[in-house]
Amino acid sequence: MANLQSIMDHAVAVARKAGEVVREALSDDRKVMMKSSAVDLVTQTDQKVEQLIIQSVKEKFPSHRFIGEESVAAGEACVLTDDPTWIIDPIDGTTNFVHAFPFVAISIGFAMNKQVEVGVVYSCLEDKMFTARRGKGAFCNGEPLAVSDQTDIQQSIISTEFGANRDPEAVDKIFCSLRNILSLPVHGVRGAGTAAINMCLVASGCVEGYYEIGVHVWDIAAGSLVVSEAGGVLMDVDGGELDLMSRRIIAANNRSIAERLVKEITPFRPPRDDSPPQKL
């Protein structure tokens, strides 16, 4: 049985080290490369930070498995098993990082039996450390977090992102959902540019709901636990149970807000994170 407190402590420590690397890199040349499209970016710092985290974890927990954004991009399988698994996004908000937009997160989740048990999101430019352990609550810099008690979506702020998919059909559905939600009307729609921080804003009580289609398991694993441990709810955009590999999520302060978002979102299904690679 894994010692979850030891895992939490290590995740926090390595997230802080990673944050130092990110902050130092902001003053250097941020060489940018493209992955799936002209708006799906990666930098050498993403790769450096992921290797730092994985190497540190391997030294302390040599039997554990990994799902890392840059490792998957390099061709490793994205498979969540029952084994102890670290789910890592070295820089959640790479486009923010490239532009020095001040919301950049290191996201580290730890799962066993396909369930996230530890979540750490370090908003490194703000120096905010969000942490959660299943059944132990959620915290920011050691202070307890609690979701908003707002039940009226018209009195709410909703966050979302537009993702890297520029396929016209997907873009049309994204903007149809946005129009529906704006027209309720809600108080506002926001986006931090990082799924992990958007979810932590829900957990902090300043945003009532977050939804997105096109995210990956490494974007949401840690943040999902922060939300649920702060008293929030998680579900798929069609109202079903959240599937970490489905690339679709609603995170909200309560079920009422989540279910209203379900009614307004025009869903579509991107390829799952655990889909087999497409043959060329």
mmCIF file of C-alpha atoms in Angstrom:
data_model
loop_
_atom_site.group_PDB
_atom_site.id
_atom_site.type_symbol
_atom_site.label_atom_id
_atom_site.label_comp_id
_atom_site.label_asym_id
_atom_site.label_seq_id
_atom_site.Cartn_x
_atom_site.Cartn_y
_atom_site.Cartn_z
ATOM 1 C CA MET A 1 0.000 0.000 0.000
ATOM 2 C CA ALA A 2 1.452 3.347 -1.022
ATOM 3 C CA ASN A 3 2.135 5.889 1.712
ATOM 4 C CA LEU A 4 -0.067 8.708 0.432
ATOM 5 C CA GLN A 5 1.374 11.344 2.756
ATOM 6 C CA SER A 6 4.873 10.555 1.524
ATOM 7 C CA ILE A 7 3.607 10.805 -2.047
ATOM 8 C CA MET A 8 1.908 14.121 -1.316
ATOM 9 C CA ASP A 9 5.055 15.530 0.296
ATOM 10 C CA HIS A 10 7.196 14.459 -2.647
ATOM 11 C CA ALA A 11 4.755 15.855 -5.192
ATOM 12 C CA VAL A 12 4.737 19.237 -3.438
ATOM 13 C CA ALA A 13 8.533 19.323 -3.196
ATOM 14 C CA VAL A 14 9.128 18.428 -6.843
ATOM 15 C CA ALA A 15 6.406 20.843 -7.983
ATOM 16 C CA ARG A 16 8.260 23.650 -6.195
ATOM 17 C CA LYS A 17 11.520 22.666 -7.919
ATOM 18 C CA ALA A 18 9.718 22.582 -11.250
ATOM 19 C CA GLY A 19 8.266 26.009 -10.557
ATOM 20 C CA GLU A 20 11.764 27.403 -10.062
ATOM 21 C CA VAL A 21 12.770 26.054 -13.479
ATOM 22 C CA VAL A 22 9.715 27.653 -15.093
ATOM 23 C CA ARG A 23 10.308 31.032 -13.463
ATOM 24 C CA GLU A 24 13.978 31.031 -14.497
ATOM 25 C CA ALA A 25 13.033 30.108 -18.064
ATOM 26 C CA LEU A 26 10.740 33.129 -18.356
ATOM 27 C CA SER A 27 13.820 35.355 -18.511
ATOM 28 C CA ASP A 28 15.468 33.208 -21.202
ATOM 29 C CA ASP A 29 14.691 32.509 -24.837
ATOM 30 C CA ARG A 30 11.474 30.459 -24.771
ATOM 31 C CA LYS A 31 12.028 28.364 -27.892
ATOM 32 C CA VAL A 32 8.624 27.275 -29.174
ATOM 33 C CA MET A 33 7.770 24.145 -31.144
ATOM 34 C CA MET A 34 4.446 22.894 -32.476
ATOM 35 C CA LYS A 35 2.787 19.547 -31.735
ATOM 36 C CA SER A 36 -0.564 18.750 -33.342
ATOM 37 C CA SER A 37 -1.226 22.208 -34.795
ATOM 38 C CA ALA A 38 0.025 25.780 -34.999
ATOM 39 C CA VAL A 39 -1.716 26.538 -31.685
ATOM 40 C CA ASP A 40 -0.692 23.341 -29.845
ATOM 41 C CA LEU A 41 2.659 24.460 -28.450
ATOM 42 C CA VAL A 42 5.526 22.847 -26.574
ATOM 43 C CA THR A 43 8.791 24.322 -25.315
ATOM 44 C CA GLN A 44 12.085 22.880 -24.190
ATOM 45 C CA THR A 45 11.052 23.882 -20.675
ATOM 46 C CA ASP A 46 7.996 21.564 -20.840
ATOM 47 C CA GLN A 47 10.309 18.682 -21.688
ATOM 48 C CA LYS A 48 12.936 19.646 -19.106
ATOM 49 C CA VAL A 49 10.370 19.958 -16.315
ATOM 50 C CA GLU A 50 8.715 16.623 -17.128
ATOM 51 C CA GLN A 51 12.062 14.837 -17.038
ATOM 52 C CA LEU A 52 12.903 16.531 -13.724
ATOM 53 C CA ILE A 53 9.638 15.331 -12.176
ATOM 54 C CA ILE A 54 9.802 11.779 -13.560
ATOM 55 C CA GLN A 55 13.444 11.272 -12.592
ATOM 56 C CA SER A 56 12.806 12.546 -9.068
ATOM 57 C CA VAL A 57 9.806 10.242 -8.635
ATOM 58 C CA LYS A 58 11.624 7.219 -10.085
ATOM 59 C CA GLU A 59 14.399 7.611 -7.529
ATOM 60 C CA LYS A 60 11.947 7.546 -4.610
ATOM 61 C CA PHE A 61 9.187 5.295 -6.030
ATOM 62 C CA PRO A 62 10.905 3.066 -8.605
ATOM 63 C CA SER A 63 7.936 0.720 -9.133
ATOM 64 C CA HIS A 64 5.429 3.444 -9.995
ATOM 65 C CA ARG A 65 4.112 4.146 -13.495
ATOM 66 C CA PHE A 66 3.776 7.473 -15.303
ATOM 67 C CA ILE A 67 1.525 9.290 -17.724
ATOM 68 C CA GLY A 68 3.259 12.488 -18.816
ATOM 69 C CA GLU A 69 2.095 14.928 -21.470
ATOM 70 C CA GLU A 70 5.444 15.162 -23.232
ATOM 71 C CA SER A 71 6.137 11.427 -22.913
ATOM 72 C CA VAL A 72 2.821 10.679 -24.627
ATOM 73 C CA ALA A 73 3.597 13.284 -27.295
ATOM 74 C CA ALA A 74 6.878 11.436 -27.913
ATOM 75 C CA GLY A 75 5.001 8.196 -28.531
ATOM 76 C CA GLU A 76 4.519 6.501 -25.158
ATOM 77 C CA ALA A 77 1.145 4.864 -24.559
ATOM 78 C CA CYS A 78 -1.425 6.753 -22.505
ATOM 79 C CA VAL A 79 -2.907 3.949 -20.411
ATOM 80 C CA LEU A 80 -4.327 4.329 -16.914
ATOM 81 C CA THR A 81 -4.123 0.997 -15.078
ATOM 82 C CA ASP A 82 -4.797 -0.030 -11.475
ATOM 83 C CA ASP A 83 -1.068 0.350 -10.728
ATOM 84 C CA PRO A 84 0.229 3.362 -8.778
ATOM 85 C CA THR A 85 0.531 6.025 -11.479
ATOM 86 C CA TRP A 86 1.778 9.613 -11.536
ATOM 87 C CA ILE A 87 -0.136 11.788 -14.038
ATOM 88 C CA ILE A 88 1.960 14.812 -14.964
ATOM 89 C CA ASP A 89 1.475 18.021 -16.894
ATOM 90 C CA PRO A 90 4.851 19.764 -16.594
ATOM 91 C CA ILE A 91 3.499 23.119 -17.788
ATOM 92 C CA ASP A 92 -0.263 23.438 -17.916
ATOM 93 C CA GLY A 93 -0.646 26.680 -19.803
ATOM 94 C CA THR A 94 2.250 26.440 -22.248
ATOM 95 C CA THR A 95 0.795 29.195 -24.440
ATOM 96 C CA ASN A 96 0.544 31.385 -21.330
ATOM 97 C CA PHE A 97 4.182 30.573 -20.553
ATOM 98 C CA VAL A 98 5.283 31.464 -24.099
ATOM 99 C CA HIS A 99 3.573 34.861 -23.795
ATOM 100 C CA ALA A 100 4.449 35.398 -20.100
ATOM 101 C CA PHE A 101 0.718 35.470 -19.334
ATOM 102 C CA PRO A 102 0.748 34.995 -15.567
ATOM 103 C CA PHE A 103 -1.153 31.706 -15.112
ATOM 104 C CA VAL A 104 1.134 28.714 -15.481
ATOM 105 C CA ALA A 105 0.769 25.518 -13.474
ATOM 106 C CA ILE A 106 2.643 22.347 -12.705
ATOM 107 C CA SER A 107 -0.014 19.637 -12.339
ATOM 108 C CA ILE A 108 0.799 16.347 -10.605
ATOM 109 C CA GLY A 109 -1.828 13.727 -9.854
ATOM 110 C CA PHE A 110 -1.298 10.324 -8.294
ATOM 111 C CA ALA A 111 -3.782 7.527 -8.972
ATOM 112 C CA MET A 112 -4.309 3.975 -7.724
ATOM 113 C CA ASN A 113 -6.988 1.623 -9.018
ATOM 114 C CA LYS A 114 -7.741 4.296 -11.655
ATOM 115 C CA GLN A 115 -8.774 6.751 -8.919
ATOM 116 C CA VAL A 116 -6.895 9.970 -8.164
ATOM 117 C CA GLU A 117 -5.701 9.882 -4.548
ATOM 118 C CA VAL A 118 -3.358 12.909 -4.472
ATOM 119 C CA GLY A 119 -3.555 16.137 -6.442
ATOM 120 C CA VAL A 120 -1.017 18.960 -6.528
ATOM 121 C CA VAL A 121 -1.391 22.056 -8.720
ATOM 122 C CA TYR A 122 1.322 24.680 -8.349
ATOM 123 C CA SER A 123 0.455 28.043 -9.913
ATOM 124 C CA CYS A 124 4.116 28.904 -9.992
ATOM 125 C CA LEU A 125 3.993 32.549 -11.104
ATOM 126 C CA GLU A 126 1.482 33.322 -8.328
ATOM 127 C CA ASP A 127 3.290 31.025 -5.867
ATOM 128 C CA LYS A 128 0.017 29.291 -4.995
ATOM 129 C CA MET A 129 0.264 25.615 -4.052
ATOM 130 C CA PHE A 130 -3.063 23.795 -4.311
ATOM 131 C CA THR A 131 -3.113 20.357 -2.671
ATOM 132 C CA ALA A 132 -5.649 17.618 -2.051
ATOM 133 C CA ARG A 133 -5.717 14.108 -0.656
ATOM 134 C CA ARG A 134 -8.793 11.946 -1.035
ATOM 135 C CA GLY A 135 -10.893 12.272 2.120
ATOM 136 C CA LYS A 136 -8.549 14.872 3.645
ATOM 137 C CA GLY A 137 -9.769 18.132 2.081
ATOM 138 C CA ALA A 138 -8.268 20.655 -0.325
ATOM 139 C CA PHE A 139 -5.937 23.536 0.486
ATOM 140 C CA CYS A 140 -4.123 26.505 -1.026
ATOM 141 C CA ASN A 141 -0.836 27.344 0.680
ATOM 142 C CA GLY A 142 -2.110 25.385 3.663
ATOM 143 C CA GLU A 143 -5.446 27.212 3.968
ATOM 144 C CA PRO A 144 -8.653 25.144 3.492
ATOM 145 C CA LEU A 145 -10.605 25.568 0.278
ATOM 146 C CA ALA A 146 -14.381 25.516 -0.153
ATOM 147 C CA VAL A 147 -16.504 25.945 -3.257
ATOM 148 C CA SER A 148 -19.032 28.761 -3.662
ATOM 149 C CA ASP A 149 -22.509 28.275 -2.187
ATOM 150 C CA GLN A 150 -24.174 29.968 -5.175
ATOM 151 C CA THR A 151 -26.992 27.882 -6.690
ATOM 152 C CA ASP A 152 -28.288 30.338 -9.327
ATOM 153 C CA ILE A 153 -26.317 30.035 -12.557
ATOM 154 C CA GLN A 154 -27.406 33.542 -13.535
ATOM 155 C CA GLN A 155 -25.447 34.801 -10.536
ATOM 156 C CA SER A 156 -22.374 32.769 -11.488
ATOM 157 C CA ILE A 157 -19.054 33.047 -13.261
ATOM 158 C CA ILE A 158 -18.257 30.137 -15.578
ATOM 159 C CA SER A 159 -14.803 29.326 -16.917
ATOM 160 C CA THR A 160 -13.873 27.476 -20.080
ATOM 161 C CA GLU A 161 -11.144 27.205 -22.721
ATOM 162 C CA PHE A 162 -11.234 26.876 -26.498
ATOM 163 C CA GLY A 163 -8.523 24.219 -26.847
ATOM 164 C CA ALA A 164 -6.214 23.568 -29.799
ATOM 165 C CA ASN A 165 -8.754 22.023 -32.176
ATOM 166 C CA ARG A 166 -9.485 24.433 -35.029
ATOM 167 C CA ASP A 167 -11.660 22.057 -37.028
ATOM 168 C CA PRO A 168 -14.635 24.213 -38.146
ATOM 169 C CA GLU A 169 -17.244 21.757 -36.841
ATOM 170 C CA ALA A 170 -15.629 21.620 -33.404
ATOM 171 C CA VAL A 171 -15.239 25.414 -33.307
ATOM 172 C CA ASP A 172 -18.924 25.850 -34.204
ATOM 173 C CA LYS A 173 -19.953 23.599 -31.304
ATOM 174 C CA ILE A 174 -17.609 25.384 -28.901
ATOM 175 C CA PHE A 175 -19.128 28.756 -29.774
ATOM 176 C CA CYS A 176 -22.676 27.389 -29.705
ATOM 177 C CA SER A 177 -22.097 26.297 -26.101
ATOM 178 C CA LEU A 178 -20.532 29.637 -25.232
ATOM 179 C CA ARG A 179 -23.441 31.552 -26.727
ATOM 180 C CA ASN A 180 -25.971 29.428 -24.828
ATOM 181 C CA ILE A 181 -24.215 30.029 -21.520
ATOM 182 C CA LEU A 182 -23.692 33.751 -22.077
ATOM 183 C CA SER A 183 -27.366 34.129 -23.013
ATOM 184 C CA LEU A 184 -28.731 32.614 -19.787
ATOM 185 C CA PRO A 185 -27.275 35.180 -18.830
ATOM 186 C CA VAL A 186 -24.399 34.416 -16.462
ATOM 187 C CA HIS A 187 -22.407 37.122 -14.697
ATOM 188 C CA GLY A 188 -19.419 36.334 -16.898
ATOM 189 C CA VAL A 189 -17.291 33.761 -18.689
ATOM 190 C CA ARG A 190 -13.581 33.571 -17.909
ATOM 191 C CA GLY A 191 -10.593 31.455 -18.845
ATOM 192 C CA ALA A 192 -7.196 31.315 -17.149
ATOM 193 C CA GLY A 193 -5.596 29.495 -20.083
ATOM 194 C CA THR A 194 -4.959 26.374 -17.991
ATOM 195 C CA ALA A 195 -7.426 23.651 -17.043
ATOM 196 C CA ALA A 196 -5.708 22.999 -13.722
ATOM 197 C CA ILE A 197 -5.964 26.611 -12.561
ATOM 198 C CA ASN A 198 -9.547 26.924 -13.817
ATOM 199 C CA MET A 199 -10.448 23.938 -11.642
ATOM 200 C CA CYS A 200 -8.634 25.422 -8.664
ATOM 201 C CA LEU A 201 -10.665 28.612 -9.144
ATOM 202 C CA VAL A 202 -13.810 26.493 -8.797
ATOM 203 C CA ALA A 203 -12.363 24.910 -5.655
ATOM 204 C CA SER A 204 -11.497 28.373 -4.293
ATOM 205 C CA GLY A 205 -15.099 29.586 -4.579
ATOM 206 C CA CYS A 206 -14.542 32.441 -7.043
ATOM 207 C CA VAL A 207 -15.821 30.536 -10.096
ATOM 208 C CA GLU A 208 -18.991 28.428 -9.969
ATOM 209 C CA GLY A 209 -18.322 26.125 -12.901
ATOM 210 C CA TYR A 210 -15.731 25.065 -15.453
ATOM 211 C CA TYR A 211 -16.298 23.013 -18.572
ATOM 212 C CA GLU A 212 -14.132 21.971 -21.480
ATOM 213 C CA ILE A 213 -14.030 19.490 -24.337
ATOM 214 C CA GLY A 214 -10.594 18.520 -25.628
ATOM 215 C CA VAL A 215 -8.634 18.447 -22.372
ATOM 216 C CA HIS A 216 -6.358 15.527 -21.513
ATOM 217 C CA VAL A 217 -6.024 13.355 -18.430
ATOM 218 C CA TRP A 218 -2.820 15.186 -17.408
ATOM 219 C CA ASP A 219 -4.680 18.513 -17.536
ATOM 220 C CA ILE A 220 -7.432 17.475 -15.141
ATOM 221 C CA ALA A 221 -6.259 14.620 -12.902
ATOM 222 C CA ALA A 222 -4.837 16.725 -10.071
ATOM 223 C CA GLY A 223 -7.398 19.529 -10.354
ATOM 224 C CA SER A 224 -10.332 17.132 -10.309
ATOM 225 C CA LEU A 225 -9.386 15.976 -6.818
ATOM 226 C CA VAL A 226 -8.873 19.559 -5.625
ATOM 227 C CA VAL A 227 -12.430 20.347 -6.769
ATOM 228 C CA SER A 228 -14.078 17.310 -5.209
ATOM 229 C CA GLU A 229 -12.194 17.684 -1.927
ATOM 230 C CA ALA A 230 -13.305 21.338 -1.767
ATOM 231 C CA GLY A 231 -16.918 20.142 -1.958
ATOM 232 C CA GLY A 232 -17.496 20.419 -5.711
ATOM 233 C CA VAL A 233 -18.893 17.958 -8.228
ATOM 234 C CA LEU A 234 -17.464 16.437 -11.407
ATOM 235 C CA MET A 235 -19.268 15.018 -14.414
ATOM 236 C CA ASP A 236 -19.111 14.508 -18.157
ATOM 237 C CA VAL A 237 -20.574 17.207 -20.396
ATOM 238 C CA ASP A 238 -23.476 14.860 -21.197
ATOM 239 C CA GLY A 239 -24.337 14.552 -17.490
ATOM 240 C CA GLY A 240 -22.785 11.145 -16.913
ATOM 241 C CA GLU A 241 -19.961 10.216 -14.580
ATOM 242 C CA LEU A 242 -16.582 11.827 -15.231
ATOM 243 C CA ASP A 243 -14.191 9.599 -17.180
ATOM 244 C CA LEU A 244 -10.638 10.942 -16.847
ATOM 245 C CA MET A 245 -9.693 9.589 -20.275
ATOM 246 C CA SER A 246 -12.697 10.983 -22.181
ATOM 247 C CA ARG A 247 -11.267 14.491 -22.697
ATOM 248 C CA ARG A 248 -14.559 16.070 -21.526
ATOM 249 C CA ILE A 249 -15.301 17.591 -18.140
ATOM 250 C CA ILE A 250 -17.605 19.721 -16.048
ATOM 251 C CA ALA A 251 -16.368 20.797 -12.617
ATOM 252 C CA ALA A 252 -18.833 22.828 -10.571
ATOM 253 C CA ASN A 253 -19.556 24.015 -7.067
ATOM 254 C CA ASN A 254 -22.751 21.948 -6.878
ATOM 255 C CA ARG A 255 -24.907 19.577 -8.900
ATOM 256 C CA SER A 256 -27.482 22.266 -9.750
ATOM 257 C CA ILE A 257 -24.932 24.403 -11.588
ATOM 258 C CA ALA A 258 -23.356 21.346 -13.239
ATOM 259 C CA GLU A 259 -26.684 20.034 -14.517
ATOM 260 C CA ARG A 260 -27.621 23.442 -15.927
ATOM 261 C CA LEU A 261 -24.315 23.527 -17.823
ATOM 262 C CA VAL A 262 -25.124 20.102 -19.256
ATOM 263 C CA LYS A 263 -28.313 21.557 -20.769
ATOM 264 C CA GLU A 264 -26.416 24.370 -22.492
ATOM 265 C CA ILE A 265 -23.316 22.569 -23.782
ATOM 266 C CA THR A 266 -23.266 21.201 -27.326
ATOM 267 C CA PRO A 267 -21.165 18.061 -26.840
ATOM 268 C CA PHE A 268 -18.793 16.369 -29.244
ATOM 269 C CA ARG A 269 -16.378 13.481 -28.767
ATOM 270 C CA PRO A 270 -12.668 13.993 -29.397
ATOM 271 C CA PRO A 271 -10.501 10.838 -29.536
ATOM 272 C CA ARG A 272 -10.022 9.440 -26.036
ATOM 273 C CA ASP A 273 -6.648 9.709 -24.358
ATOM 274 C CA ASP A 274 -6.408 5.904 -24.288
ATOM 275 C CA SER A 275 -7.432 5.458 -27.922
ATOM 276 C CA PRO A 276 -5.001 3.323 -29.950
ATOM 277 C CA PRO A 277 -2.735 5.356 -32.262
ATOM 278 C CA GLN A 278 -4.219 5.949 -35.688
ATOM 279 C CA LYS A 279 -2.515 4.046 -38.490
ATOM 280 C CA LEU A 280 -0.958 6.185 -41.202
#
